[in-house]
PDB file of C-alpha atoms in Angstrom:
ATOM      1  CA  UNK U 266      85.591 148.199  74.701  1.00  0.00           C
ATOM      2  CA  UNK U 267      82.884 146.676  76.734  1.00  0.00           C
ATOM      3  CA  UNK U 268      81.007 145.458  74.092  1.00  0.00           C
ATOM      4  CA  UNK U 269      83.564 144.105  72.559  1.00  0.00           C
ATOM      5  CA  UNK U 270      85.001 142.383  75.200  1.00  0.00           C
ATOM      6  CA  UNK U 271      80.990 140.775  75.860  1.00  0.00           C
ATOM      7  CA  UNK U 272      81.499 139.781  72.186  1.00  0.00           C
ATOM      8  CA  UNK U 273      84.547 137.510  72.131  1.00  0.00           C
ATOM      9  CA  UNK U 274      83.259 136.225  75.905  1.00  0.00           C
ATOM     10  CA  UNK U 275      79.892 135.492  73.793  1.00  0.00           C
ATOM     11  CA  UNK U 276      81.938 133.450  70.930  1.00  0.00           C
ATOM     12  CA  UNK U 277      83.832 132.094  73.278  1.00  0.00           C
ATOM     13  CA  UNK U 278      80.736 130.500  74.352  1.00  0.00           C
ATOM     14  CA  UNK U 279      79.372 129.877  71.623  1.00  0.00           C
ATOM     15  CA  UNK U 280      82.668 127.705  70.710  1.00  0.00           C
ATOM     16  CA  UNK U 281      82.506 125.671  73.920  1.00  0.00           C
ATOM     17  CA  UNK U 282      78.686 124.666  73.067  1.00  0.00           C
ATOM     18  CA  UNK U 283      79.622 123.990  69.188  1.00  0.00           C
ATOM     19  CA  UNK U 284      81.999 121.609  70.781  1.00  0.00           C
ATOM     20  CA  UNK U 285      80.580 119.950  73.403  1.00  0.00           C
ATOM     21  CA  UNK U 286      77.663 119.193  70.710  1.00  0.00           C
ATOM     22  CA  UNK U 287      80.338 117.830  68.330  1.00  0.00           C
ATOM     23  CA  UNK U 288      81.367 115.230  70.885  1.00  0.00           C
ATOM     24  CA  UNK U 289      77.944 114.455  71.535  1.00  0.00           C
ATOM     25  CA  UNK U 290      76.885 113.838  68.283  1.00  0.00           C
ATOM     26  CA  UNK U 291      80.133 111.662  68.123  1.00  0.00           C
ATOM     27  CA  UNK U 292      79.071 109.922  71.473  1.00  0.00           C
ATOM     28  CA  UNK U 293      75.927 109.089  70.305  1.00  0.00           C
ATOM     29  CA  UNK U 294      77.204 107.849  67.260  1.00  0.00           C
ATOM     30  CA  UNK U 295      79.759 105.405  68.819  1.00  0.00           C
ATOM     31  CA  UNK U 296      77.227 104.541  71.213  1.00  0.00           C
ATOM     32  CA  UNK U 297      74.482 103.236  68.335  1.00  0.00           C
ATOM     33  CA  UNK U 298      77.750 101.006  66.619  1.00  0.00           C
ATOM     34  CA  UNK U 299      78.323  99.575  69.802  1.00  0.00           C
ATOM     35  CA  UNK U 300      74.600  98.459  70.307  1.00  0.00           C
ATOM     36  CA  UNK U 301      73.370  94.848  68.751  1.00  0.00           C
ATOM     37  CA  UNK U 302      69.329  95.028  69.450  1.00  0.00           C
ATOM     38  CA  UNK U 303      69.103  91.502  69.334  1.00  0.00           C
ATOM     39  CA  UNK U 304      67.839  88.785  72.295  1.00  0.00           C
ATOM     40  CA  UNK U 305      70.842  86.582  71.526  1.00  0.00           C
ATOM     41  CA  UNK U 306      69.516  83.966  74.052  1.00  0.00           C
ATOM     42  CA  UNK U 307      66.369  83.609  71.778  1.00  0.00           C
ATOM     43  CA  UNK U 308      68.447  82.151  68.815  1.00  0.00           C
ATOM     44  CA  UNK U 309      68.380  78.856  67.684  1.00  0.00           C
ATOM     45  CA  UNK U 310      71.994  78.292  68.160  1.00  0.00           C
ATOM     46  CA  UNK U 311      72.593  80.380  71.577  1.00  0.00           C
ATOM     47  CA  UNK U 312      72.544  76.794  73.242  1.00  0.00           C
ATOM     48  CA  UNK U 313      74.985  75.397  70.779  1.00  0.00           C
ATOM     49  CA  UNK U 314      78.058  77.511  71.795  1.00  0.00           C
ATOM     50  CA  UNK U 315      79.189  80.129  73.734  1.00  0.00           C
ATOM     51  CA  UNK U 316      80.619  82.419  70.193  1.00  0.00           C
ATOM     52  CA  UNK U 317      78.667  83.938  68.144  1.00  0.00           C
ATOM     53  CA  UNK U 318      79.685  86.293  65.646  1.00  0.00           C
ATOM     54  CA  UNK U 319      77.078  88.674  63.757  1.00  0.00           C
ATOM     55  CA  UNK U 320      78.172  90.432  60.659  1.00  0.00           C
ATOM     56  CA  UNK U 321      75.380  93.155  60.073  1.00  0.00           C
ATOM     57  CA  UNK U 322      74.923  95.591  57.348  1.00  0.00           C
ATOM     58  CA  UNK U 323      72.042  97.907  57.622  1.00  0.00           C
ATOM     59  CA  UNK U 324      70.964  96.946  54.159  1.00  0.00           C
ATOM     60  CA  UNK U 325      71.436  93.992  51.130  1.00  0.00           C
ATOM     61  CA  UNK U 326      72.858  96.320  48.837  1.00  0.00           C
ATOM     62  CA  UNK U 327      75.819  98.258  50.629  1.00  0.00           C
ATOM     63  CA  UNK U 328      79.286  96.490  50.990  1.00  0.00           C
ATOM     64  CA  UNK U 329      79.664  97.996  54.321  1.00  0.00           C
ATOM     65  CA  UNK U 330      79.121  96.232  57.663  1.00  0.00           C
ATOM     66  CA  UNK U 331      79.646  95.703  61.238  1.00  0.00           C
ATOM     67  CA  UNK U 332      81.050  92.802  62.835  1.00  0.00           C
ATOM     68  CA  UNK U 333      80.098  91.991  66.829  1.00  0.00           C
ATOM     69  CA  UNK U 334      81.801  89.192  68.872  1.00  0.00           C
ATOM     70  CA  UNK U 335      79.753  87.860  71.555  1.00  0.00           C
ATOM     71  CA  UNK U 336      80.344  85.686  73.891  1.00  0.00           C
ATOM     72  CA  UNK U 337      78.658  83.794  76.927  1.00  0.00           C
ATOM     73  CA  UNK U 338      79.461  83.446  80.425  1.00  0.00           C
ATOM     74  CA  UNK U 339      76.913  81.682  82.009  1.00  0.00           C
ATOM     75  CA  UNK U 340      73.759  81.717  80.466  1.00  0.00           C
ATOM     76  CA  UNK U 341      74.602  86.030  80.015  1.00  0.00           C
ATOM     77  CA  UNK U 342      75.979  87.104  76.416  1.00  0.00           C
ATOM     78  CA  UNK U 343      78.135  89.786  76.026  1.00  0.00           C
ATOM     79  CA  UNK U 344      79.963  92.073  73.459  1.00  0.00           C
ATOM     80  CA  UNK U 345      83.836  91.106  73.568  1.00  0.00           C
ATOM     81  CA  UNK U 346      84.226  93.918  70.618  1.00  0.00           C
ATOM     82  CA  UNK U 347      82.900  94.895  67.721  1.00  0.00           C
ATOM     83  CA  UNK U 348      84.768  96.081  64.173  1.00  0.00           C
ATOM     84  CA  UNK U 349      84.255  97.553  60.543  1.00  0.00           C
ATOM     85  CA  UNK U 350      83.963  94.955  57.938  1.00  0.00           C
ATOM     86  CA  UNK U 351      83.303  95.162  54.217  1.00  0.00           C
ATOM     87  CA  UNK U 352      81.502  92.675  52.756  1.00  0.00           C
ATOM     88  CA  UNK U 353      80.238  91.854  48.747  1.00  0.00           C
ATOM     89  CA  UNK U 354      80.373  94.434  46.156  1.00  0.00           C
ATOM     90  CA  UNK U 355      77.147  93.728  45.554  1.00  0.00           C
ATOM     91  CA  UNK U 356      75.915  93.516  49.266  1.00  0.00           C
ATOM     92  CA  UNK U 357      74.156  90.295  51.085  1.00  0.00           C
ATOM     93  CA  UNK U 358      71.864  87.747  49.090  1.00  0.00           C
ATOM     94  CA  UNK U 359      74.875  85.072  47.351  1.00  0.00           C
ATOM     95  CA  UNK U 360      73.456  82.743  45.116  1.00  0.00           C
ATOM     96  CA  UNK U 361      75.811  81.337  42.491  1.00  0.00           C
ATOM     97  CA  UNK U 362      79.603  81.696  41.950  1.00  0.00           C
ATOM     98  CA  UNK U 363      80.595  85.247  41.269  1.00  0.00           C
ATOM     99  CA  UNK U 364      77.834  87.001  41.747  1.00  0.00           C
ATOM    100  CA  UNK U 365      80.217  89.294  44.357  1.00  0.00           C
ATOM    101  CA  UNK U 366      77.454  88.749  46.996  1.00  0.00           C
ATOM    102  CA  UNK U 367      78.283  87.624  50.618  1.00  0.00           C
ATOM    103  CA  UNK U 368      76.238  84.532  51.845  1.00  0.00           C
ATOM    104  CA  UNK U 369      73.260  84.995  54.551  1.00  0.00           C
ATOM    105  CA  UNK U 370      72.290  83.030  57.309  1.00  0.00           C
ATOM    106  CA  UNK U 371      74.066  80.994  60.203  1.00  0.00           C
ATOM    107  CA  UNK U 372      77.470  79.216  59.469  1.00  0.00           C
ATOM    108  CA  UNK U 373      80.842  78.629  61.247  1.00  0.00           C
ATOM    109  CA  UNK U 374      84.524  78.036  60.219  1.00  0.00           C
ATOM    110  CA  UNK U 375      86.291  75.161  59.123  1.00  0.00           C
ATOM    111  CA  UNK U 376      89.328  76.073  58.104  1.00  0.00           C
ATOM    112  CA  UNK U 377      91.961  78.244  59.538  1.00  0.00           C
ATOM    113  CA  UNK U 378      94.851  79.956  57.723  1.00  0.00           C
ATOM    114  CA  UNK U 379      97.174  82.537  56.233  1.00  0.00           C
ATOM    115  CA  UNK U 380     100.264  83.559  54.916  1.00  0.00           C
ATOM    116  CA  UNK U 381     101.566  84.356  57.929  1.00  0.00           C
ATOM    117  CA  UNK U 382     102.798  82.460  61.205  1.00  0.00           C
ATOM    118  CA  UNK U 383     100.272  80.828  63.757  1.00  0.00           C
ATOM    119  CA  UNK U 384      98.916  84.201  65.305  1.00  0.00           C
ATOM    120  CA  UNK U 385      98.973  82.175  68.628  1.00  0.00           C
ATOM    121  CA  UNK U 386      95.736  80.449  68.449  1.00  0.00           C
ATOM    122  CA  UNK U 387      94.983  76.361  69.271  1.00  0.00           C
ATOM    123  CA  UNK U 388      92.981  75.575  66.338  1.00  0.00           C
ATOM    124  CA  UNK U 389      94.671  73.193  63.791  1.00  0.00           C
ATOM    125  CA  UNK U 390      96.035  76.662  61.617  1.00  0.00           C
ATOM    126  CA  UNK U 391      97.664  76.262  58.035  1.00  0.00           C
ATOM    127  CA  UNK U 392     100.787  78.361  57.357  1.00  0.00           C
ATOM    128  CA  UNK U 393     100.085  78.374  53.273  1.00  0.00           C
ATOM    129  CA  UNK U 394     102.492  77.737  50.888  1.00  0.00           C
ATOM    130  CA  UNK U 395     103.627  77.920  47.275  1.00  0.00           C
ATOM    131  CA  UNK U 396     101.081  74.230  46.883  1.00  0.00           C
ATOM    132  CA  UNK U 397      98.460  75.617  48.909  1.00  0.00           C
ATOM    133  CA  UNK U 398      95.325  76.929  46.508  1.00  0.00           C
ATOM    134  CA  UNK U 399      91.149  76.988  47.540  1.00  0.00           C
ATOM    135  CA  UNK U 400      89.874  74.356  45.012  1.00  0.00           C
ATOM    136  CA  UNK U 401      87.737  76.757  42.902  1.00  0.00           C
ATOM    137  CA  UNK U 402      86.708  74.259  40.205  1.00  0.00           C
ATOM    138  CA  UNK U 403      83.244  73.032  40.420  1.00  0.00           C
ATOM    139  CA  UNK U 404      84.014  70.058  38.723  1.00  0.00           C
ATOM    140  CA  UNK U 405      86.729  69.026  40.726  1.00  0.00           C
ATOM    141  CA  UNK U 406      85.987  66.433  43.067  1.00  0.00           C
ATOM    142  CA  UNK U 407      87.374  69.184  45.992  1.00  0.00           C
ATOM    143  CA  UNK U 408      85.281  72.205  44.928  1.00  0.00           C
ATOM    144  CA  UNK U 409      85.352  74.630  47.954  1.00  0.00           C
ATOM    145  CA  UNK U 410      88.033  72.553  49.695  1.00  0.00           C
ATOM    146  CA  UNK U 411      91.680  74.223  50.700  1.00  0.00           C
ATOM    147  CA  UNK U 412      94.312  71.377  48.336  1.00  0.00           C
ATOM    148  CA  UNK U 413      98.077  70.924  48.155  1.00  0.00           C
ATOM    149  CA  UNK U 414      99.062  70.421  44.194  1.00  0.00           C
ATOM    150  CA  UNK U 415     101.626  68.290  45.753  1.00  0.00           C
ATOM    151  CA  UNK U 416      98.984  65.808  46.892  1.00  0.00           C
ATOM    152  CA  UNK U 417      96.004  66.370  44.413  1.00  0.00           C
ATOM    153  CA  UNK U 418      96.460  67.817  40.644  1.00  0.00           C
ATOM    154  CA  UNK U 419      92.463  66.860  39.315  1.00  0.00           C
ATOM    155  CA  UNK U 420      91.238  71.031  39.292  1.00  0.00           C
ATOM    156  CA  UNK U 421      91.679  73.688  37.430  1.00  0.00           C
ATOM    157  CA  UNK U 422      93.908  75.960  38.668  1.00  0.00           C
ATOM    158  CA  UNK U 423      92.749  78.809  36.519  1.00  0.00           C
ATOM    159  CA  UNK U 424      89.356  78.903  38.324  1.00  0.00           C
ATOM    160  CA  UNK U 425      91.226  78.525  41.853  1.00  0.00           C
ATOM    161  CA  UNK U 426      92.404  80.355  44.157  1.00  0.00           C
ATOM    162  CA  UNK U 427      96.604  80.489  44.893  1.00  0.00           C
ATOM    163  CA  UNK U 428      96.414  81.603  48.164  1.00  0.00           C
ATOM    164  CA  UNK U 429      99.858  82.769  48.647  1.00  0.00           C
ATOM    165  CA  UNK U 430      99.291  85.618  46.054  1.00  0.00           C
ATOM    166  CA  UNK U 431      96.360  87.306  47.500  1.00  0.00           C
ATOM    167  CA  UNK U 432      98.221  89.718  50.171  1.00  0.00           C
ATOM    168  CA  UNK U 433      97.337  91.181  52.002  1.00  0.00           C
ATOM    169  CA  UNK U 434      93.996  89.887  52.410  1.00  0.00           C
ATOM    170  CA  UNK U 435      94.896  86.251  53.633  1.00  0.00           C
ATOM    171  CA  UNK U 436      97.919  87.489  55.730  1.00  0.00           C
ATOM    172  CA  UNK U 437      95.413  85.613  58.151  1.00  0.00           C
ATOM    173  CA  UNK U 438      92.043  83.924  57.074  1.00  0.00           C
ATOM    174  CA  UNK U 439      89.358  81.466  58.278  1.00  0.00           C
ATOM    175  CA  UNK U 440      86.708  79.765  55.945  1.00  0.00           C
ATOM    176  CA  UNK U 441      83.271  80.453  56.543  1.00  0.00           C
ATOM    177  CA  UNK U 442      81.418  77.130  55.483  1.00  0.00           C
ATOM    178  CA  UNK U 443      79.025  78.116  53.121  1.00  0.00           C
ATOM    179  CA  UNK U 444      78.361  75.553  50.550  1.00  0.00           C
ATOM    180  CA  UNK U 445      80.632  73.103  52.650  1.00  0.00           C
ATOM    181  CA  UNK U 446      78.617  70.461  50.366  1.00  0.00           C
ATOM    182  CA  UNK U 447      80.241  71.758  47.616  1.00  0.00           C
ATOM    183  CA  UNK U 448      77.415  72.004  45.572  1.00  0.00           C
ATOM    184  CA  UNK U 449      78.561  73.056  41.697  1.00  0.00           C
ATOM    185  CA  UNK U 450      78.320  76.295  40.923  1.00  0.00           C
ATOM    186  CA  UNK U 451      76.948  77.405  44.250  1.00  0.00           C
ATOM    187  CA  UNK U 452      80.107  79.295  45.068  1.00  0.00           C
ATOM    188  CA  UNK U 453      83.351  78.944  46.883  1.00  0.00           C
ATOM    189  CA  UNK U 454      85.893  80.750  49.116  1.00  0.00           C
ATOM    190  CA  UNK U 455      84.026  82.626  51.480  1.00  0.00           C
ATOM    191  CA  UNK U 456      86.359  84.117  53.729  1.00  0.00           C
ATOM    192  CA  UNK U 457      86.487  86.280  56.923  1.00  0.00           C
ATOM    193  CA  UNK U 458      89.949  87.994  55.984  1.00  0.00           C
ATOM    194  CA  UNK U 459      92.343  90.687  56.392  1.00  0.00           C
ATOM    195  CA  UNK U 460      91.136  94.246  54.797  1.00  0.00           C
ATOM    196  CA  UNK U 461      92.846  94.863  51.119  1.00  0.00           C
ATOM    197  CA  UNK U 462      92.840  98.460  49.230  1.00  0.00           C
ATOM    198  CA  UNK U 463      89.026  97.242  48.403  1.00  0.00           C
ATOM    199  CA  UNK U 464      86.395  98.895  50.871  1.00  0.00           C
ATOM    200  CA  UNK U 465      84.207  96.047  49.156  1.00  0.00           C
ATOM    201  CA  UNK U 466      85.329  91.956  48.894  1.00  0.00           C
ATOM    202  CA  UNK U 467      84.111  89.245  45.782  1.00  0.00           C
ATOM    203  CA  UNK U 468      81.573  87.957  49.047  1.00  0.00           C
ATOM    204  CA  UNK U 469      83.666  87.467  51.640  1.00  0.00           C
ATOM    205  CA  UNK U 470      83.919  89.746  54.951  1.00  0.00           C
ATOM    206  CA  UNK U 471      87.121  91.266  55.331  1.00  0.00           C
ATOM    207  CA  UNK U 472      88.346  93.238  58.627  1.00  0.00           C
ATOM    208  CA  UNK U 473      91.470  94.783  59.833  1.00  0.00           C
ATOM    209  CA  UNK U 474      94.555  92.412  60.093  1.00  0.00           C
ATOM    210  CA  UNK U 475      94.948  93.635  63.559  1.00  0.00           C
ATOM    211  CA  UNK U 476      90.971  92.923  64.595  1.00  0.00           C
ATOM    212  CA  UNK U 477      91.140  89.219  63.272  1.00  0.00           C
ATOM    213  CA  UNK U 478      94.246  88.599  64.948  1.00  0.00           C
ATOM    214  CA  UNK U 479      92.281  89.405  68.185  1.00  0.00           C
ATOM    215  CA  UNK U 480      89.178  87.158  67.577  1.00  0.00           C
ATOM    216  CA  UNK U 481      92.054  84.683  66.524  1.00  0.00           C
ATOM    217  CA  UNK U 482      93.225  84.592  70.230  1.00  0.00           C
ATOM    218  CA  UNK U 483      89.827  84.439  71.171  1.00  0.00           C
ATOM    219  CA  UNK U 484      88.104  82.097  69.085  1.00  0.00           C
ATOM    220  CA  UNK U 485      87.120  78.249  69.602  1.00  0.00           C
ATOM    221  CA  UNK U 486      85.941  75.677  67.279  1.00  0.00           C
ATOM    222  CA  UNK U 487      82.460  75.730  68.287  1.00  0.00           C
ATOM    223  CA  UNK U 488      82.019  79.556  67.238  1.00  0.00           C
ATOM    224  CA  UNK U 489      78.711  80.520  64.607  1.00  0.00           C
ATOM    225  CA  UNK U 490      78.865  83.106  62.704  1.00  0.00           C
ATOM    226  CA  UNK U 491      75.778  85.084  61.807  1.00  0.00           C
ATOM    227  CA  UNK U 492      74.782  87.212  58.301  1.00  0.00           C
ATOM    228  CA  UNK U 493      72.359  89.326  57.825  1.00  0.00           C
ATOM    229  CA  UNK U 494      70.999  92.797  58.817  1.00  0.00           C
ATOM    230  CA  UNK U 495      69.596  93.646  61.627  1.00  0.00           C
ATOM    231  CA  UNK U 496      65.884  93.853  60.921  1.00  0.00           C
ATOM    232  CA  UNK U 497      66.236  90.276  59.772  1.00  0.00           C
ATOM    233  CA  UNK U 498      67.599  88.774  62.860  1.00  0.00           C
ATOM    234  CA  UNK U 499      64.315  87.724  64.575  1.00  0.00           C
ATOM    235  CA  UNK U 500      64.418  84.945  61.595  1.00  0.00           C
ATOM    236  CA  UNK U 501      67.020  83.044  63.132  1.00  0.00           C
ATOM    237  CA  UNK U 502      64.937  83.226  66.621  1.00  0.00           C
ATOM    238  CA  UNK U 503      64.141  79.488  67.874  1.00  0.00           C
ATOM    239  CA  UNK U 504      60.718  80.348  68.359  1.00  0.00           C
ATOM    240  CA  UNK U 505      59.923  82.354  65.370  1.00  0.00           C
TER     241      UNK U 505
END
C-alpha cells in the first residue's frame, strides 16, 4: 500500500512537471511571435511617420506571416499588437500580374474600403457598391485604380475586380500602393483584407475581420507598411 501510494504521489508529480513544461514551451512560443528584432529607428522611413506596419514571413515561399503594428511616441517605437496574416500562395517576391506572389518592400495605403459601414475611422472610407470594381485591365487608362461603372465604362470588366462579390474578404479593405503607377502588367489589387476560407491570398495580406477593424481605429494617413522577412529588414536601414 505504501508503494503504491509513493507511486500515484510520483505521477502526480510527474503530471505537474509535464504541465508546467507545456506552458512553458507555449510561453516561449508566444513570447518569440511577439518579438520584432528590428532597430525600427534605423529605417529610412522611421522619421517619416509615426505607423509602421511590418508584415513578416520567415521565408519567400510560405503563405504564412505575421503582421506587427508599431507605433511612436516620442522618438520610442512600440508594438500596439501584432496578428496572423496569410499572404501569396506562392509566398513574397511579386513580379507580374498573377503570379499569386505578395509585393516586397516599403509602401502605404491609398485607398480605404469595404462592403461594410465606416468601421469608425477618419480616413476618406468607401462603402462599395453594386458600380464599385478595382480597375484590373492593364490597358485601361485606370489600371490599379478603385472605378464607378457609373462614371467610367473604358475597362474590361472581365479582368476586374467587382468588389461587392468578394465576401468576406473585403467586408473591410485598404489598398496597399504597389504599382500605384500603374505600370501594365505589373499587377493590381494588392490588398490588406479580411481572412476568407483561404489560409493563402492571390498576393495580398489578409487578417482577421476583427484585427483590421482595430488597426482601422488606429490608423492615420501617414502609416508605411513594410514586406519582407525578417533577415531582410536591415535592407530598408537608412544607413545600410
Amino acid at each position: 500500500l505504501i508503494l503504491f501510494n509513493y507511486y500515484l504521489s510520483f505521477k502526480n508529480r510527474m503530471k505537474k512537471i509535464y504541465l508546467f513544461l507545456i506552458i512553458l514551451s507555449l510561453s516561449i512560443s508566444i513570447m518569440h511571435e511577439s518579438s520584432l528584432d528590428i532597430d525600427i529607428s534605423r529605417l529610412s522611413i522611421s522619421n517619416l511617420t509615426d505607423q509602421i506596419i511590418f508584415v513578416i514571413p520567415p521565408n519567400y515561399t510560405t503563405s504564412s506571416a505575421r503582421l506587427y503594428f508599431y507605433e511612436k511616441a516620442g522618438n520610442e517605437w512600440n508594438q500596439r499588437f501584432n496578428f496572423t496574416a496569410h499572404i501569396g500562395k506562392k509566398g513574397l517576391g511579386k513580379t507580374v500580374e498573377g503570379d499569386m506572389k505578395t509585393p516586397v518592400g516599403i509602401y502605404q495605403f491609398n485607398r480605404y474600403f469595404g462592403i461594410e459601414e465606416n468601421p469608425g475611422t477618419n480616413l476618406p472610407y468607401v462603402k462599395v457598391n453594386n458600380s464599385h470594381y478595382w480597375d484590373g485591365d492593364s490597358y485601361s487608362d485606370r489600371y490599379n485604380q478603385l472605378v464607378n461603372d457609373e462614371l467610367y465604362q473604358n475597362f474590361d470588366k472581365s479582368e476586374s475586380e467587382h468588389l461587392i462579390d468578394v465576401y468576406p474578404g473585403y467586408e473591410y479593405a485598404m489598398n496597399i500602393n504597389y504599382n500605384k503607377e500603374g505600370i501594365k502588367f505589373k499587377g493590381c489589387a494588392i490588398f490588406m483584407h479580411c481572412f476568407t476560407s483561404n489560409k493563402y491570398t492571390a498576393g495580398c495580406v489578409a487578417i482577421d475581420k476583427s484585427n483590421i477593424v482595430e488597426i482601422y481605429n488606429r490608423l492615420n494617413e501617414n502609416c508605411y507598411i513594410v514586406i519582407d522577412t525578417l533577415k531582410n529588414m536591415t535592407k530598408y536601414y537608412e544607413d545600410e
